[in-house]
Amino acid sequence: RAQEAIRALNAAALRWLRKRHPDRWREASPAPVSLATWVGYDLDGRTDIHWSTTVRLRLEEKALQLFRYAKALQTIEPARALAAALAGAGAEAAEQAEAFAADLTDPAAVVAAANRLTGEGRARLTSLRETRAALTRLIDETDDDTALALAGIRADMDLYGLGVARIHLRVNAAQVRSALRADLRLGGDRAFLDRTALDAAAAKTAAAQRRSVNFASVFEEQMTARRQFMLCAQILKHIDEDTPIRFLIAEVEAPATVMGAIYLARLYGVDRRLDISPLFETPDAIERGGRLIERLLEEEEYVDYVRGRGRLSIQCGFSDSGRFMGQIAADLAIERLHILISRALSAKRVTDVEVVVFNTHGESMGRGAHPGAFDERLDYLMTPWARSRFARDGLALNAEMSFQGGDGFLHFQRPALAEATAQAIFAWSQRSPQADFSDRFYQDINFSWDVYRAVKGWQENLWADENYQAALSAFSRNLLPPSGSRRARRAKPGAKDEARALRAIPHNAVLQQLAALANVMGGVGTAAEREPERFRELIEGSARMRSLVSAAGAARQLTSLSILRTYASLYDPAFWTVTAARLKNRAAALPLHRVAQRLEARALDVALGRLANLLSIDRQKFDAAAASLKGAAAPAPFSAPLYTLHAIRLALISEGFALAAATPPFSSRHEMTIDDLVDLALDLRFEEAAGVISEIFPETAAVPAAFSALDEPGPRGEDVGGYPQIQREIVAPLRALDGRIKEIAAGISHFYDAFG
């Protein structure tokens, strides 16, 4: 659907050109919006994608796109021979993909798949150059309507090449450093920060001699980063020679890492087809990213590489940075990074290249998406001020954004939605960026950065707060359904806190589920309190500041600390003892006593209460600042349906605690105690608790089949011992409420624009 939406844009552009330039429109190959994917190519934080899976996916995408080209050309009489050739090439690619679906941990299977891919064949196609030339001849020779259709297909080929989209491979900076350490003769990771490391990487790049690569090299290579560069070489040799590849490196904090990646690209002969792109997403990386690019631009080898590619590429991570420093501070810091990169390129007179800025974010509140209109979202990611800076410095800017997961795919769920999305992006890109020099945010930049530092400082203190960490740790594992295919927590055995190990998606989702969007609105009220009059004047005199405050205000409307306090009460032993005291049936009170006893050691109620107090103080300051604005309206009430969902879930959770605690006594031979069982429930692991109870108390006792040969009559099957009552009264209800709790989690997420 995204391709179809872009195809419609291209067709409109061609019709416009035909009308205004009847003599030259056939030369055009419009590309108003591009398309890329990293699904199946992103190895940052994961080990579950085998290299053969990457090759197979790339071949499947090649086959699919070739069939699309063939289908489109088949309807055009003069192009049917081309259609047949492309269909044959698609069938060939599909068969090659099948070969890579085998078990490629077996060297013999690797040989068979590799030979199938690399061997010569009449239908084998690794470049569209000849096909494109043939299309161009047809476009020149045919009537206007036929030429228009053919020109649209040619534009598709220029955009996607032999794939459904351009591809982004991604690794982590630690993986790159591991691959470089021996070659650069460096010790630990700190050594990469030294100037000598950058010098060593530049020298190795200058002296690099291309190495040959085959699939045996890929099979034998144990270092992820090296293997990914080898895969790039194999893709460019044997799958698609023409289409460049983006190579993203996450968590880059040292210029030597980027320079070293260029060395590896040159070593494997892909430096002229690979756009190596550092990803800035941690506070340190974002704040120092401008200086990192400056240092790279001092290296002749880096400038030669950038000019050779015709572009400098970076990636900025709104989702992760917002986790560390809050969304408002992150947006300000990323805008500053954009400006510093433009300034650095201008200062070094490297203005003959395109600057690709890939801003990655999620659509939900708290992951970098602005809650306003679509153009406000785009301006939030790449501000008019930053765009105008690139224009002023004479730099061509290619601004990119991501659509990730269910919430991102929603924009392409229907053809009409996809077309509206593509059109909105195109319309935004065509607006000439105008810097508003009267905007108070940029006029009073010292105070603006005081606001930034205040918000960032508040967020950093929140990160360090043990109560905040307790809330994230308690609810992240089991309140949420799995988010994506990566583990919810990063593999950081030495991490000092659970919160830092938690990935951005579950971190943000937990705050949504607790109705406490601290990572969006947190710290703004505290910043406002320092100089309230000046803060008010800043908002009233700055469209930029109003955009930021409107994002925080939207989060404020969906924050309810009474809900957070109610979850705290659920983990308060006093709630359970008081509830038990109200019961006339003392036997029914015993499970509640057991819950209270197991909660005593957790003290989660105290942590959640203290966190609510911390957030409440800042929220009160935010409300005071909002009320001081001209024409300020009273805050809208919290959503009643959202309150209802939380109330139902709280009731289900309390029922789950009581059900698990009501499990009858059982023997120690099960390697599980009743306390362990209650703890599972308190961790919201109701399905797991139900499974354990079902194993201890099966509905029917299993009778070995051999006993059917006994001559002596015995009890019938229905009389064989079991625990149907426990299954009916505890196990089944636990499983049912677990499913409802997960459904409610999905329902709550929709209020925050999070889907899927």
mmCIF file of N, CA and C in Angstrom, residues 3 52 103 134 167-168 400 447 489 551 672 704 725:
data_model
loop_
_atom_site.group_PDB
_atom_site.id
_atom_site.type_symbol
_atom_site.label_atom_id
_atom_site.label_comp_id
_atom_site.label_asym_id
_atom_site.label_seq_id
_atom_site.Cartn_x
_atom_site.Cartn_y
_atom_site.Cartn_z
ATOM 1 N N GLN A 3 3.808 1.509 -1.395
ATOM 2 C CA GLN A 3 4.267 1.629 -2.786
ATOM 3 C C GLN A 3 3.169 2.203 -3.682
ATOM 4 N N SER A 52 21.531 -16.266 7.025
ATOM 5 C CA SER A 52 20.823 -16.833 5.870
ATOM 6 C C SER A 52 19.390 -16.313 5.787
ATOM 7 N N ASP A 103 18.545 -25.460 6.088
ATOM 8 C CA ASP A 103 19.336 -25.342 7.322
ATOM 9 C C ASP A 103 20.769 -24.976 6.954
ATOM 10 N N ALA A 134 15.852 -0.027 -21.822
ATOM 11 C CA ALA A 134 14.808 -0.471 -22.753
ATOM 12 C C ALA A 134 13.499 0.267 -22.494
ATOM 13 N N ILE A 167 17.031 -1.036 1.727
ATOM 14 C CA ILE A 167 17.175 -1.739 3.007
ATOM 15 C C ILE A 167 18.167 -1.024 3.917
ATOM 16 N N HIS A 168 17.889 -1.141 5.212
ATOM 17 C CA HIS A 168 18.763 -0.633 6.258
ATOM 18 C C HIS A 168 19.255 -1.817 7.086
ATOM 19 N N GLU A 400 14.028 12.073 6.705
ATOM 20 C CA GLU A 400 13.330 10.788 6.727
ATOM 21 C C GLU A 400 12.698 10.573 8.099
ATOM 22 N N PHE A 447 17.621 31.624 27.966
ATOM 23 C CA PHE A 447 16.548 31.137 28.835
ATOM 24 C C PHE A 447 15.976 29.826 28.301
ATOM 25 N N ARG A 489 14.053 -6.473 27.681
ATOM 26 C CA ARG A 489 15.199 -5.881 28.355
ATOM 27 C C ARG A 489 16.468 -6.144 27.562
ATOM 28 N N ALA A 551 2.510 19.264 23.428
ATOM 29 C CA ALA A 551 2.792 17.829 23.579
ATOM 30 C C ALA A 551 2.725 17.430 25.048
ATOM 31 N N MET A 672 7.658 -26.358 44.584
ATOM 32 C CA MET A 672 6.936 -25.086 44.575
ATOM 33 C C MET A 672 6.169 -25.001 45.882
ATOM 34 N N PRO A 704 -2.216 -45.239 33.489
ATOM 35 C CA PRO A 704 -1.393 -45.871 32.452
ATOM 36 C C PRO A 704 -2.221 -46.828 31.596
ATOM 37 N N GLN A 725 -12.849 -29.633 40.725
ATOM 38 C CA GLN A 725 -13.340 -28.423 41.389
ATOM 39 C C GLN A 725 -12.280 -27.321 41.381
#
